[in-house]
Coordinates of C-alpha atoms in Angstrom, one line a residue:
M624 CA -25.2 -12.8 13.8
M625 CA -22.7 -12.3 11.3
P626 CA -22.1 -8.9 10.1
E627 CA -22.7 -8.2 6.3
F628 CA -20.1 -6.8 4.3
Q629 CA -19.6 -5.4 1.1
F630 CA -16.7 -5.4 -0.6
M631 CA -16.2 -2.2 -3.1
Y632 CA -14.2 -1.3 -6.0
P633 CA -13.3 1.4 -6.9
T634 CA -15.7 3.2 -4.3
P635 CA -17.2 5.9 -6.0
T636 CA -16.6 9.6 -4.1
E637 CA -20.1 10.0 -3.6
V638 CA -20.3 6.4 -1.8
L639 CA -16.9 7.5 -0.1
E640 CA -18.9 10.7 1.0
Q641 CA -22.1 8.9 2.5
H642 CA -20.0 6.4 4.6
P643 CA -17.9 7.8 7.5
L644 CA -14.9 5.4 8.9
H645 CA -15.0 3.4 11.8
P646 CA -13.5 5.9 14.1
H647 CA -10.9 2.9 15.4
L648 CA -9.4 3.3 11.5
N649 CA -7.3 5.9 12.9
V650 CA -3.8 4.3 12.5
F651 CA -2.5 7.1 10.1
R652 CA -4.2 9.9 11.2
P653 CA -7.7 10.5 13.1
A654 CA -10.6 8.7 11.3
Y655 CA -12.0 12.0 10.1
K656 CA -8.9 13.2 8.5
Q657 CA -8.4 9.7 7.1
H658 CA -11.5 9.9 5.3
A659 CA -11.1 13.3 3.9
A660 CA -7.9 11.9 2.7
L661 CA -9.6 9.1 0.7
I662 CA -12.0 11.3 -1.1
G663 CA -9.5 13.5 -1.9
I664 CA -7.7 10.3 -3.6
T665 CA -10.9 9.0 -5.6
G666 CA -10.2 12.2 -7.1
I667 CA -7.3 12.5 -8.8
P668 CA -6.0 10.5 -12.1
S669 CA -5.3 7.2 -11.5
G670 CA -6.5 6.8 -7.8
S671 CA -8.5 4.8 -6.7
V672 CA -9.7 3.7 -3.3
G673 CA -11.5 0.0 -1.9
T674 CA -13.3 -0.5 0.7
V675 CA -15.1 -2.8 2.5
L676 CA -18.9 -1.1 4.2
C677 CA -20.4 -2.9 7.1
E678 CA -23.8 -1.1 9.2
G679 CA -22.9 2.3 7.3
Q680 CA -19.1 2.4 7.5
V681 CA -16.2 1.4 6.0
V682 CA -14.1 -0.9 8.5
C683 CA -11.5 -1.4 6.0
Y684 CA -9.7 0.1 3.0
A685 CA -6.9 0.1 1.1
T686 CA -5.7 2.7 -1.6
L687 CA -3.9 2.6 -5.5
H688 CA -2.6 6.0 -6.6
P689 CA 0.5 7.3 -7.9
P690 CA 3.5 7.9 -6.2
D691 CA 3.9 11.0 -4.2
K692 CA 6.1 13.7 -5.6
Y693 CA 8.2 14.0 -2.9
Q694 CA 9.0 10.1 -2.9
R695 CA 11.5 8.9 -5.1
F696 CA 9.3 6.6 -7.6
G697 CA 7.2 10.2 -8.0
E698 CA 10.0 11.8 -9.3
S699 CA 9.7 9.7 -12.7
T700 CA 8.0 11.4 -15.8
L701 CA 6.8 8.0 -17.2
E702 CA 3.3 6.8 -16.5
G703 CA 3.1 2.9 -14.9
F704 CA 4.2 3.5 -11.6
L705 CA 1.3 3.2 -9.0
E706 CA 1.6 2.2 -5.1
L707 CA -0.5 0.5 -3.0
G708 CA -0.8 3.0 -0.2
A709 CA -2.7 2.9 3.0
V710 CA -4.1 -1.1 4.3
E711 CA -6.2 -0.9 7.1
S712 CA -8.7 -2.7 8.8
A713 CA -10.7 -1.8 11.8
P714 CA -9.6 -4.2 14.9
E715 CA -13.0 -5.2 15.5
Y716 CA -13.2 -7.0 12.4
R717 CA -9.6 -8.0 11.9
S718 CA -10.8 -11.8 12.6
Q719 CA -13.2 -11.7 9.3
R720 CA -9.6 -11.1 7.3
L721 CA -11.3 -8.1 5.5
A722 CA -7.6 -6.8 4.3
R723 CA -6.4 -9.7 2.3
R724 CA -10.1 -10.6 0.9
L725 CA -10.0 -7.0 -0.5
L726 CA -6.7 -7.0 -1.8
D727 CA -7.9 -9.6 -3.6
V728 CA -10.9 -8.1 -5.2
M729 CA -8.3 -4.9 -6.0
V730 CA -5.6 -6.7 -7.4
P731 CA -6.7 -10.0 -9.4
P732 CA -3.9 -12.0 -11.8
E733 CA -5.1 -10.3 -14.9
S734 CA -5.2 -6.8 -13.1
F735 CA -2.5 -3.6 -13.9
Q736 CA -0.5 -6.1 -16.3
E737 CA 1.1 -2.7 -17.8
N738 CA 2.0 -1.2 -14.0
I739 CA 4.2 -1.4 -11.8
L740 CA 2.7 -1.4 -8.1
I741 CA 4.8 -0.2 -5.5
A742 CA 4.2 -0.7 -1.5
T743 CA 6.7 0.6 1.2
L744 CA 6.5 -1.1 4.7
Y745 CA 8.0 1.4 7.0
H746 CA 7.2 0.6 11.0
W747 CA 6.4 3.5 12.1
H748 CA 3.0 2.5 10.3
Y749 CA 2.7 -0.5 12.0
D750 CA 0.0 -1.2 14.6
L751 CA 1.8 -2.9 17.2
E752 CA -0.7 -1.9 20.0
N753 CA -3.7 -3.5 18.6
T754 CA -1.9 -6.8 16.8
G755 CA 0.4 -7.2 20.3
L756 CA 3.3 -8.3 17.3
S757 CA 6.5 -7.6 17.5
T758 CA 7.8 -5.2 14.4
Y759 CA 9.4 -8.0 12.7
A760 CA 6.4 -10.3 12.9
Y761 CA 4.1 -7.5 11.3
R762 CA 6.6 -6.9 8.8
R763 CA 6.5 -10.8 7.8
L764 CA 2.6 -10.4 8.3
L765 CA 2.5 -7.8 5.6
E766 CA 4.6 -9.7 3.4
K767 CA 2.4 -12.4 4.0
L768 CA -0.7 -10.6 2.6
Y769 CA 0.8 -8.7 -0.3
S770 CA 2.9 -11.7 -1.7
R771 CA -1.0 -13.1 -2.2
V772 CA -1.5 -10.5 -4.7
G773 CA 1.8 -10.7 -6.4
F774 CA 4.3 -8.3 -4.8
E775 CA 7.6 -9.5 -3.5
V776 CA 10.7 -7.8 -1.3
V777 CA 12.9 -6.3 -3.3
K778 CA 16.4 -4.4 -2.6
T779 CA 16.6 -0.7 -2.6
D780 CA 18.9 2.2 -1.2
D781 CA 16.1 4.4 -0.3
P782 CA 17.6 5.5 3.0
E783 CA 13.8 5.5 4.6
I784 CA 13.2 1.8 3.9
I785 CA 17.1 0.7 4.5
S786 CA 17.8 3.2 8.0
Y787 CA 15.7 -0.1 9.8
P788 CA 15.5 -3.7 9.0
G789 CA 11.7 -3.7 10.3
N790 CA 11.0 -1.7 6.7
A791 CA 10.5 -3.1 3.1
L792 CA 10.0 -2.3 -0.3
M793 CA 7.8 -5.1 -2.2
V794 CA 6.8 -4.3 -5.9
R795 CA 4.6 -6.1 -7.9
I796 CA 5.9 -5.8 -11.7
G797 CA 3.0 -6.3 -14.6
S798 CA 3.9 -8.9 -17.6
R799 CA 3.5 -6.4 -20.1
I800 CA 5.2 -3.2 -18.8
P801 CA 7.6 -1.3 -21.3
E802 CA 11.3 -1.5 -21.2
D803 CA 11.7 2.4 -20.3
L804 CA 9.0 1.8 -17.5
R805 CA 11.7 -1.5 -16.4
A806 CA 14.8 0.8 -16.8
E807 CA 13.1 3.6 -15.1
F808 CA 12.4 1.1 -11.6
E809 CA 15.2 -0.1 -11.4
R810 CA 17.2 3.5 -11.9
L811 CA 14.8 4.6 -8.9
R812 CA 15.4 1.8 -6.3
F813 CA 19.1 2.3 -6.4
L814 CA 18.8 6.0 -6.9
R815 CA 22.0 6.7 -4.5
Q816 CA 24.3 4.1 -6.6
T817 CA 23.0 6.3 -10.2
R818 CA 23.9 9.7 -8.5
G819 CA 27.4 8.4 -7.6
L820 CA 26.7 8.8 -4.0
D821 CA 28.9 6.1 -1.7
F822 CA 26.7 3.8 -0.5
E823 CA 26.8 -0.2 -1.0
A824 CA 23.1 -1.4 -1.8
R825 CA 23.5 -4.4 -4.4
L826 CA 24.0 -7.2 -1.6

């Protein structure tokens, strides 16, 4: 019998509190700690969590929130930047393409046109053990997943991104963003050049 999935975005805090994470949602941290982190995201301004519920548990989730202050896009004082953060699906359910279906719900074409959405792909977050993929194959998988909802790979001089070819910066730029937000994005993605550091990033 096919499991029954419920896609929910945004997921209210009280619903998330009542549904623990599947124990195998542990790529980023133990499931119970990640559950607490997701609850925290639902309580911050502009923070939201999408979930897929099945049999009383969260079996897939994705987050949208302002960039953390320690990240370069978090330095901006302008509103409009949002980060597509953790996206994770329990291994037992990955054949159902839950992450892809959840992102279709969270980021439909007409949404977030006043925002710049950012996704950072770091190889140390890739679930290579459960998928059996190489680092580069996993990056291509994520690129394909995110490109379905309008993201594209862009260049940057962020040391964490360029330190390894399996990493990448992907963005989705809304059609109605103000020019000052666009200029701020360009400044921040090439921040080392902006600050006069000797680094060749614009290849």
